[in-house]
Amino acid sequence: MHIDDREFILHTSEIVACLTKCQNTKELLERVHAILRKITYAENFCVVLLGDDGYLRFPYVADTENRVDLQSLDHLTVDDIHSNLIFYALTSNIVCNYSKEMIEHLQAESLVKVESKIPEQWLSFPLVADEHSLGAIILQTYDPDITYSDHDIELLVMISHVISNSLNVFSYQEQLFYANKSLKAYQSNLENLIEIKTETLEQKTLNLEMEVTERKKLQKELELNVLDLEQEIIKNKELGNKLEHQATHDYLTDLANRQYLNGYLARCGAKMARGKFTIYLLFIDLDGFKHINDNYGHAAGDAVLIEVSNRLTKLMRGYDIVARIGGDEFVVVLELVDSDELVENIGERIITEISRDYMFEDQKLTIGASIGVARAETKEQLDMVILNADHAMYAAKSEGKGRVCWHRE
């Protein structure tokens, strides 16, 4: 099956919007499940959460083949499910993609025990927010004609990040809700107390000073509680802004990610519909990057990727789009450019800049870049601009790397 990128962006925004519409975690996950069904096949959807008390919670389980008794899952720990596939999901803390054959092999090796029907494909995505493991979401299919592609899984990883942060933010919202509820109850009790004290004052004027002092004390406590509530609201807004930024930016380089790029291209399509508008998309793939990862480690690779992003950002204009859409794949989108010759010159400058030496722990590292360029002036060209630039980039690699190649209609 295939997930449409534009539908993905729309429905991801719907997940974020659920934060303001739901009253509890169960309602939030019901809405998330309904949205996932619009994006992809999600009839078999499960959420497992790690509680601070060490016990597991299963706030939402949907399985078309196996009836699940949620009460039987109460008061389980991770060790209680050591032979279950969910144990792998919670302890590995990485994306798991198991086919039916892989599960049968694990069962044959006595590594897992599956008492119900074995799925054709079983996926789990870790739920992590603020470097804290919340649990995992699980998707599976029992139909051999329904599978999840690598592209689907890549987008589902992004959705899992959104769900992770949504659950984290919603937890804060629930705490804020109950704090507000307690405050209202406190206010009600305070009003009743004031009424009682007023009646007492009428009957016992000798206690006037004592009652006034008590009232001032209670009022001060109320003001402090209101101040705490305002601070929680500010914190919640900051978390919301952080969630939106994380959903549209690369976690390593903080460049725009594929989701942001797709949204930007959609806006370009709207401009093209209104009148003449042209963009140039440069698809950049690093030459020799795998050698650095293999010989110097991923820490060196990450350092090089960060420095490449810094160099690209400094080289481009403030309104140009610079995005990282894959491991060593970057995209630059130019608009308001007068000629192909200027774009060619910019591409050569990018190759020169990326090809400068990199330093990592006193080691001199060297990479290069191959660039494919595609131009889009119409809605039809825009729909194919990333793929066309990608093909042109592979042409640049086949012609010897370290060069700029154009996609020609």
Tab-separated table of C-alpha atoms in Angstrom:
chain	number	residue	atom	x	y	z
A	1	MET	CA	0.000	0.000	0.000
A	2	HIS	CA	1.096	3.607	-0.484
A	3	ILE	CA	0.656	6.661	1.738
A	4	ASP	CA	0.094	9.941	-0.124
A	5	ASP	CA	2.489	12.623	1.167
A	6	ARG	CA	-0.009	15.487	0.964
A	7	GLU	CA	-2.763	13.501	2.681
A	8	PHE	CA	-0.140	12.572	5.276
A	9	ILE	CA	0.574	16.238	6.068
A	10	LEU	CA	-3.131	17.051	6.371
A	11	HIS	CA	-3.938	14.141	8.662
A	12	THR	CA	-0.801	14.664	10.795
A	13	SER	CA	-2.103	18.154	11.507
A	14	GLU	CA	-5.429	16.571	12.530
A	15	ILE	CA	-3.590	14.485	15.135
A	16	VAL	CA	-2.071	17.630	16.660
A	17	ALA	CA	-5.513	19.288	16.608
A	18	CYS	CA	-6.924	16.417	18.718
A	19	LEU	CA	-5.038	17.810	21.725
A	20	THR	CA	-7.645	20.557	22.100
A	21	LYS	CA	-10.675	18.320	21.473
A	22	CYS	CA	-10.202	15.285	23.719
A	23	GLN	CA	-11.043	14.893	27.391
A	24	ASN	CA	-8.954	11.794	28.152
A	25	THR	CA	-6.264	9.498	26.746
A	26	LYS	CA	-8.767	6.896	25.493
A	27	GLU	CA	-10.667	9.512	23.472
A	28	LEU	CA	-7.364	10.900	22.107
A	29	LEU	CA	-6.238	7.439	20.919
A	30	GLU	CA	-9.674	6.699	19.400
A	31	ARG	CA	-9.360	9.871	17.306
A	32	VAL	CA	-5.720	9.066	16.404
A	33	HIS	CA	-6.823	5.582	15.277
A	34	ALA	CA	-9.585	7.056	13.127
A	35	ILE	CA	-7.082	9.443	11.507
A	36	LEU	CA	-4.543	6.635	10.930
A	37	ARG	CA	-7.267	4.704	9.071
A	38	LYS	CA	-7.526	7.637	6.650
A	39	ILE	CA	-3.753	7.583	6.090
A	40	THR	CA	-3.059	3.852	5.819
A	41	TYR	CA	-4.338	0.388	6.747
A	42	ALA	CA	-4.654	0.497	10.546
A	43	GLU	CA	-7.393	-1.959	11.493
A	44	ASN	CA	-4.979	-3.698	13.876
A	45	PHE	CA	-3.632	-0.933	16.090
A	46	CYS	CA	-2.334	-1.163	19.659
A	47	VAL	CA	-0.788	1.324	22.089
A	48	VAL	CA	1.216	0.137	25.117
A	49	LEU	CA	2.525	2.643	27.659
A	50	LEU	CA	5.183	2.308	30.388
A	51	GLY	CA	3.886	3.651	33.682
A	52	ASP	CA	6.072	5.414	36.241
A	53	ASP	CA	5.100	2.623	38.665
A	54	GLY	CA	6.738	-0.027	36.433
A	55	TYR	CA	3.458	-1.484	35.173
A	56	LEU	CA	2.281	-1.574	31.578
A	57	ARG	CA	-0.923	0.066	30.407
A	58	PHE	CA	-2.834	-0.821	27.247
A	59	PRO	CA	-5.092	2.232	26.802
A	60	TYR	CA	-6.103	1.198	23.282
A	61	VAL	CA	-6.181	-2.183	21.494
A	62	ALA	CA	-7.863	-2.980	18.153
A	63	ASP	CA	-7.340	-6.447	16.643
A	64	THR	CA	-9.513	-7.938	13.877
A	65	GLU	CA	-8.396	-11.539	14.477
A	66	ASN	CA	-7.886	-11.856	18.227
A	67	ARG	CA	-10.246	-10.769	20.956
A	68	VAL	CA	-8.286	-9.066	23.722
A	69	ASP	CA	-9.392	-9.028	27.370
A	70	LEU	CA	-7.958	-5.713	28.598
A	71	GLN	CA	-8.512	-6.692	32.248
A	72	SER	CA	-6.097	-9.599	31.799
A	73	LEU	CA	-3.403	-7.080	30.819
A	74	ASP	CA	-3.650	-5.118	34.080
A	75	HIS	CA	-0.640	-5.103	36.435
A	76	LEU	CA	1.794	-6.579	33.911
A	77	THR	CA	5.470	-5.614	33.871
A	78	VAL	CA	7.928	-5.821	30.978
A	79	ASP	CA	9.398	-8.994	32.500
A	80	ASP	CA	5.937	-10.614	32.514
A	81	ILE	CA	5.844	-10.464	28.678
A	82	HIS	CA	9.447	-11.493	27.951
A	83	SER	CA	8.266	-14.077	25.364
A	84	ASN	CA	5.884	-11.683	23.602
A	85	LEU	CA	6.678	-9.607	20.493
A	86	ILE	CA	5.735	-6.504	22.506
A	87	PHE	CA	8.765	-7.267	24.743
A	88	TYR	CA	10.987	-6.698	21.672
A	89	ALA	CA	9.247	-3.412	20.930
A	90	LEU	CA	9.710	-2.038	24.464
A	91	THR	CA	13.269	-3.243	25.083
A	92	SER	CA	14.822	-2.528	21.672
A	93	ASN	CA	13.469	1.059	21.556
A	94	ILE	CA	13.834	1.060	17.753
A	95	VAL	CA	11.450	0.572	14.830
A	96	CYS	CA	10.704	-3.163	14.401
A	97	ASN	CA	9.486	-4.602	11.084
A	98	TYR	CA	8.848	-8.354	11.238
A	99	SER	CA	7.401	-10.479	8.451
A	100	LYS	CA	5.438	-13.666	9.128
A	101	GLU	CA	8.504	-15.726	8.209
A	102	MET	CA	10.693	-13.799	10.693
A	103	ILE	CA	8.136	-14.300	13.490
A	104	GLU	CA	7.874	-18.021	12.738
A	105	HIS	CA	11.685	-18.223	12.861
A	106	LEU	CA	11.777	-16.440	16.237
A	107	GLN	CA	9.093	-18.817	17.510
A	108	ALA	CA	11.000	-21.843	16.217
A	109	GLU	CA	14.095	-20.585	18.094
A	110	SER	CA	11.901	-20.248	21.250
A	111	LEU	CA	12.654	-16.521	21.372
A	112	VAL	CA	8.984	-15.583	21.201
A	113	LYS	CA	5.704	-17.367	21.792
A	114	VAL	CA	2.683	-16.403	19.656
A	115	GLU	CA	-0.476	-18.111	20.916
A	116	SER	CA	-2.849	-16.303	18.550
A	117	LYS	CA	-2.864	-15.964	14.749
A	118	ILE	CA	0.537	-14.898	13.366
A	119	PRO	CA	0.317	-11.639	11.348
A	120	GLU	CA	1.710	-11.290	7.814
A	121	GLN	CA	3.601	-8.147	8.886
A	122	TRP	CA	4.147	-6.736	12.398
A	123	LEU	CA	5.406	-3.193	12.992
A	124	SER	CA	6.274	-1.396	16.224
A	125	PHE	CA	7.353	2.209	16.671
A	126	PRO	CA	8.878	3.489	19.944
A	127	LEU	CA	7.134	6.379	21.654
A	128	VAL	CA	9.817	8.776	22.925
A	129	ALA	CA	9.360	12.357	24.151
A	130	ASP	CA	11.966	14.583	25.796
A	131	GLU	CA	14.396	11.602	25.720
A	132	HIS	CA	11.953	9.610	27.869
A	133	SER	CA	10.495	6.285	26.679
A	134	LEU	CA	6.696	6.346	26.857
A	135	GLY	CA	6.034	2.919	25.276
A	136	ALA	CA	5.252	1.844	21.707
A	137	ILE	CA	2.559	1.748	19.027
A	138	ILE	CA	1.976	-1.459	17.088
A	139	LEU	CA	0.459	-1.968	13.626
A	140	GLN	CA	-0.046	-5.361	12.011
A	141	THR	CA	-1.782	-6.966	9.040
A	142	TYR	CA	-3.121	-10.477	8.673
A	143	ASP	CA	-3.820	-10.079	4.947
A	144	PRO	CA	-0.910	-11.135	2.675
A	145	ASP	CA	-2.146	-8.635	0.060
A	146	ILE	CA	-1.707	-5.706	2.478
A	147	THR	CA	1.872	-4.709	3.294
A	148	TYR	CA	3.685	-1.599	4.451
A	149	SER	CA	6.425	-0.261	2.154
A	150	ASP	CA	9.661	1.401	3.315
A	151	HIS	CA	8.130	4.760	2.373
A	152	ASP	CA	5.031	3.951	4.446
A	153	ILE	CA	7.221	3.024	7.417
A	154	GLU	CA	9.259	6.246	7.041
A	155	LEU	CA	6.066	8.306	7.241
A	156	LEU	CA	4.718	6.168	10.096
A	157	VAL	CA	7.950	6.913	12.008
A	158	MET	CA	7.153	10.624	11.654
A	159	ILE	CA	3.577	9.954	12.799
A	160	SER	CA	4.918	8.045	15.835
A	161	HIS	CA	6.972	11.140	16.775
A	162	VAL	CA	3.818	13.260	16.514
A	163	ILE	CA	1.849	10.737	18.612
A	164	SER	CA	4.686	10.586	21.194
A	165	ASN	CA	4.747	14.325	21.653
A	166	SER	CA	0.937	14.484	21.529
A	167	LEU	CA	0.683	11.943	24.355
A	168	ASN	CA	3.340	13.844	26.315
A	169	VAL	CA	1.578	17.170	25.816
A	170	PHE	CA	-1.794	15.573	26.555
A	171	SER	CA	-0.390	14.208	29.820
A	172	TYR	CA	0.524	17.748	30.800
A	173	GLN	CA	-2.931	18.902	29.715
A	174	GLU	CA	-4.595	16.233	31.856
A	175	GLN	CA	-2.510	17.305	34.843
A	176	LEU	CA	-3.466	20.890	34.125
A	177	PHE	CA	-7.133	19.885	33.817
A	178	TYR	CA	-7.169	18.140	37.189
A	179	ALA	CA	-5.239	21.006	38.755
A	180	ASN	CA	-7.851	23.400	37.394
A	181	LYS	CA	-10.630	21.113	38.631
A	182	SER	CA	-9.076	21.059	42.095
A	183	LEU	CA	-8.730	24.824	42.000
A	184	LYS	CA	-12.415	25.230	41.132
A	185	ALA	CA	-13.368	22.876	43.965
A	186	TYR	CA	-11.072	24.852	46.219
A	187	GLN	CA	-12.713	28.090	45.098
A	188	SER	CA	-16.166	26.608	45.744
A	189	ASN	CA	-15.108	25.470	49.191
A	190	LEU	CA	-13.624	28.877	49.801
A	191	GLU	CA	-16.887	30.590	48.859
A	192	ASN	CA	-18.811	28.296	51.168
A	193	LEU	CA	-16.321	28.944	53.894
A	194	ILE	CA	-16.625	32.691	53.403
A	195	GLU	CA	-20.417	32.407	53.605
A	196	ILE	CA	-20.178	30.424	56.822
A	197	LYS	CA	-17.642	32.849	58.213
A	198	THR	CA	-19.885	35.758	57.279
A	199	GLU	CA	-22.765	34.269	59.211
A	200	THR	CA	-20.408	33.612	62.087
A	201	LEU	CA	-19.198	37.213	61.948
A	202	GLU	CA	-22.763	38.426	62.294
A	203	GLN	CA	-23.219	36.277	65.364
A	204	LYS	CA	-19.780	36.628	66.882
A	205	THR	CA	-18.389	40.085	66.285
A	206	LEU	CA	-15.644	39.407	68.823
A	207	ASN	CA	-14.003	37.012	66.327
A	208	LEU	CA	-13.887	39.625	63.514
A	209	GLU	CA	-10.091	40.077	63.431
A	210	MET	CA	-9.466	36.323	63.424
A	211	GLU	CA	-11.858	35.723	60.522
A	212	VAL	CA	-10.445	38.593	58.420
A	213	THR	CA	-6.916	37.239	58.866
A	214	GLU	CA	-8.073	33.746	57.806
A	215	ARG	CA	-9.773	35.124	54.740
A	216	LYS	CA	-6.653	37.017	53.657
A	217	LYS	CA	-4.591	33.854	54.095
A	218	LEU	CA	-6.987	31.821	51.932
A	219	GLN	CA	-7.064	34.553	49.300
A	220	LYS	CA	-3.260	34.536	49.133
A	221	GLU	CA	-3.254	30.770	48.610
A	222	LEU	CA	-5.797	31.187	45.840
A	223	GLU	CA	-3.641	33.816	44.106
A	224	LEU	CA	-0.619	31.506	44.324
A	225	ASN	CA	-2.627	28.653	42.789
A	226	VAL	CA	-3.793	30.926	39.956
A	227	LEU	CA	-0.166	31.951	39.333
A	228	ASP	CA	0.864	28.283	39.154
A	229	LEU	CA	-1.954	27.640	36.697
A	230	GLU	CA	-0.820	30.520	34.447
A	231	GLN	CA	2.728	29.130	34.454
A	232	GLU	CA	1.384	25.698	33.427
A	233	ILE	CA	-0.518	27.301	30.534
A	234	ILE	CA	2.655	29.040	29.321
A	235	LYS	CA	4.557	25.751	29.555
A	236	ASN	CA	1.840	23.997	27.570
A	237	LYS	CA	2.059	26.595	24.779
A	238	GLU	CA	5.847	26.176	24.644
A	239	LEU	CA	5.412	22.406	24.355
A	240	GLY	CA	2.931	22.915	21.513
A	241	ASN	CA	5.425	25.101	19.610
A	242	LYS	CA	8.150	22.524	20.200
A	243	LEU	CA	5.883	19.755	18.899
A	244	GLU	CA	5.127	21.683	15.701
A	245	HIS	CA	8.844	22.388	15.120
A	246	GLN	CA	9.821	18.738	15.703
A	247	ALA	CA	7.205	17.560	13.212
A	248	THR	CA	8.641	19.707	10.387
A	249	HIS	CA	12.402	19.724	11.052
A	250	ASP	CA	15.206	17.170	10.965
A	251	TYR	CA	16.194	15.986	14.440
A	252	LEU	CA	19.967	16.054	13.729
A	253	THR	CA	20.587	19.171	11.604
A	254	ASP	CA	17.434	21.183	12.452
A	255	LEU	CA	16.960	21.744	8.727
A	256	ALA	CA	13.499	21.490	7.185
A	257	ASN	CA	12.453	17.838	6.705
A	258	ARG	CA	10.451	16.095	3.986
A	259	GLN	CA	7.146	17.020	5.636
A	260	TYR	CA	8.061	20.711	5.587
A	261	LEU	CA	9.340	20.421	1.991
A	262	ASN	CA	6.080	18.839	0.814
A	263	GLY	CA	4.091	21.628	2.447
A	264	TYR	CA	6.287	24.248	0.804
A	265	LEU	CA	5.874	22.636	-2.630
A	266	ALA	CA	2.103	22.579	-2.109
A	267	ARG	CA	2.204	26.342	-1.523
A	268	CYS	CA	4.280	26.735	-4.692
A	269	GLY	CA	1.548	24.863	-6.569
A	270	ALA	CA	-0.992	27.422	-5.353
A	271	LYS	CA	1.222	30.244	-6.649
A	272	MET	CA	1.544	28.522	-10.032
A	273	ALA	CA	-2.247	28.265	-10.222
A	274	ARG	CA	-2.554	32.036	-9.772
A	275	GLY	CA	0.074	33.051	-12.333
A	276	LYS	CA	3.594	32.563	-13.683
A	277	PHE	CA	5.899	31.127	-11.032
A	278	THR	CA	9.076	29.039	-11.429
A	279	ILE	CA	11.168	27.080	-8.954
A	280	TYR	CA	14.424	25.144	-9.291
A	281	LEU	CA	14.971	22.065	-7.088
A	282	LEU	CA	18.544	20.877	-6.501
A	283	PHE	CA	18.779	17.276	-5.232
A	284	ILE	CA	22.150	16.868	-3.464
A	285	ASP	CA	23.672	13.489	-2.598
A	286	LEU	CA	26.991	13.299	-0.738
A	287	ASP	CA	29.795	11.355	-2.471
A	288	GLY	CA	31.970	9.232	-0.181
A	289	PHE	CA	29.784	9.619	2.916
A	290	LYS	CA	29.389	5.856	3.457
A	291	HIS	CA	33.190	5.574	3.669
A	292	ILE	CA	33.208	8.001	6.609
A	293	ASN	CA	30.462	6.108	8.477
A	294	ASP	CA	32.160	2.754	7.872
A	295	ASN	CA	35.681	3.866	8.797
A	296	TYR	CA	35.216	6.613	11.411
A	297	GLY	CA	31.826	5.755	12.925
A	298	HIS	CA	28.391	7.342	13.004
A	299	ALA	CA	29.520	10.122	15.333
A	300	ALA	CA	31.859	11.339	12.590
A	301	GLY	CA	29.078	10.934	10.012
A	302	ASP	CA	26.679	13.001	12.148
A	303	ALA	CA	29.312	15.716	12.596
A	304	VAL	CA	29.821	15.895	8.812
A	305	LEU	CA	26.053	16.082	8.174
A	306	ILE	CA	25.702	18.950	10.659
A	307	GLU	CA	28.597	20.850	9.063
A	308	VAL	CA	27.173	20.267	5.553
A	309	SER	CA	23.849	21.732	6.721
A	310	ASN	CA	25.663	24.757	8.189
A	311	ARG	CA	27.570	25.359	4.967
A	312	LEU	CA	24.427	25.067	2.838
A	313	THR	CA	22.513	27.446	5.113
A	314	LYS	CA	25.290	30.064	4.949
A	315	LEU	CA	25.561	29.718	1.175
A	316	MET	CA	21.845	30.131	0.407
A	317	ARG	CA	19.680	33.219	0.625
A	318	GLY	CA	17.497	33.667	3.666
A	319	TYR	CA	14.302	32.748	1.815
A	320	ASP	CA	15.725	29.710	-0.047
A	321	ILE	CA	14.593	26.310	1.251
A	322	VAL	CA	17.326	23.985	2.553
A	323	ALA	CA	16.075	20.545	3.675
A	324	ARG	CA	17.461	17.157	4.668
A	325	ILE	CA	15.183	14.413	3.325
A	326	GLY	CA	17.291	11.292	3.859
A	327	GLY	CA	20.506	9.962	5.363
A	328	ASP	CA	22.946	11.923	3.149
A	329	GLU	CA	20.381	13.537	0.835
A	330	PHE	CA	19.689	17.266	0.878
A	331	VAL	CA	17.387	19.467	-1.171
A	332	VAL	CA	17.687	23.167	-2.018
A	333	VAL	CA	14.723	24.970	-3.604
A	334	LEU	CA	15.323	28.278	-5.385
A	335	GLU	CA	12.769	30.805	-6.551
A	336	LEU	CA	13.115	34.296	-8.022
A	337	VAL	CA	16.075	33.125	-10.143
A	338	ASP	CA	16.646	34.762	-13.555
A	339	SER	CA	18.372	32.003	-15.545
A	340	ASP	CA	19.488	28.384	-15.722
A	341	GLU	CA	23.073	29.638	-15.889
A	342	LEU	CA	22.745	31.208	-12.435
A	343	VAL	CA	21.330	27.961	-11.022
A	344	GLU	CA	24.229	26.044	-12.605
A	345	ASN	CA	26.648	28.458	-10.933
A	346	ILE	CA	24.937	27.982	-7.553
A	347	GLY	CA	25.186	24.203	-7.951
A	348	GLU	CA	28.923	24.430	-8.676
A	349	ARG	CA	29.389	26.646	-5.606
A	350	ILE	CA	27.563	24.086	-3.462
A	351	ILE	CA	29.852	21.282	-4.717
A	352	THR	CA	32.931	23.423	-4.024
A	353	GLU	CA	31.732	24.289	-0.528
A	354	ILE	CA	30.803	20.720	0.414
A	355	SER	CA	34.117	19.398	-0.973
A	356	ARG	CA	36.172	21.452	1.491
A	357	ASP	CA	37.853	19.342	4.217
A	358	TYR	CA	36.083	18.450	7.482
A	359	MET	CA	37.805	17.965	10.836
A	360	PHE	CA	36.677	15.366	13.370
A	361	GLU	CA	38.804	14.546	16.412
A	362	ASP	CA	41.977	15.711	14.644
A	363	GLN	CA	41.074	13.607	11.573
A	364	LYS	CA	40.776	15.286	8.178
A	365	LEU	CA	37.706	13.975	6.349
A	366	THR	CA	36.799	14.553	2.702
A	367	ILE	CA	33.543	14.100	0.802
A	368	GLY	CA	32.045	15.401	-2.422
A	369	ALA	CA	28.589	16.002	-3.840
A	370	SER	CA	26.582	15.163	-6.937
A	371	ILE	CA	23.622	17.387	-7.817
A	372	GLY	CA	20.551	16.856	-9.952
A	373	VAL	CA	18.482	19.900	-10.980
A	374	ALA	CA	14.857	20.032	-12.108
A	375	ARG	CA	12.765	23.071	-13.010
A	376	ALA	CA	9.009	23.348	-12.374
A	377	GLU	CA	6.726	25.941	-13.925
A	378	THR	CA	3.443	23.996	-13.949
A	379	LYS	CA	1.456	21.889	-11.533
A	380	GLU	CA	2.332	18.755	-13.524
A	381	GLN	CA	6.059	19.518	-13.394
A	382	LEU	CA	5.810	20.324	-9.680
A	383	ASP	CA	4.321	16.894	-8.918
A	384	MET	CA	7.402	15.261	-10.478
A	385	VAL	CA	10.086	17.792	-9.528
A	386	ILE	CA	11.654	15.765	-6.670
A	387	LEU	CA	11.705	12.545	-8.711
A	388	ASN	CA	13.086	14.336	-11.785
A	389	ALA	CA	15.863	15.975	-9.764
A	390	ASP	CA	16.630	12.605	-8.148
A	391	HIS	CA	17.030	10.982	-11.590
A	392	ALA	CA	19.287	13.838	-12.695
A	393	MET	CA	21.399	13.357	-9.550
A	394	TYR	CA	21.939	9.674	-10.386
A	395	ALA	CA	22.953	10.766	-13.900
A	396	ALA	CA	25.559	13.049	-12.301
A	397	LYS	CA	26.902	10.103	-10.287
A	398	SER	CA	27.054	7.852	-13.347
A	399	GLU	CA	29.005	10.529	-15.249
A	400	GLY	CA	31.742	10.603	-12.641
A	401	LYS	CA	30.263	12.347	-9.572
A	402	GLY	CA	31.136	15.845	-8.355
A	403	ARG	CA	29.039	17.588	-11.005
A	404	VAL	CA	25.662	19.146	-11.780
A	405	CYS	CA	23.234	17.421	-14.155
A	406	TRP	CA	19.886	18.735	-15.361
A	407	HIS	CA	16.639	16.964	-15.977
A	408	ARG	CA	15.514	17.820	-19.481
A	409	GLU	CA	11.918	17.367	-20.671
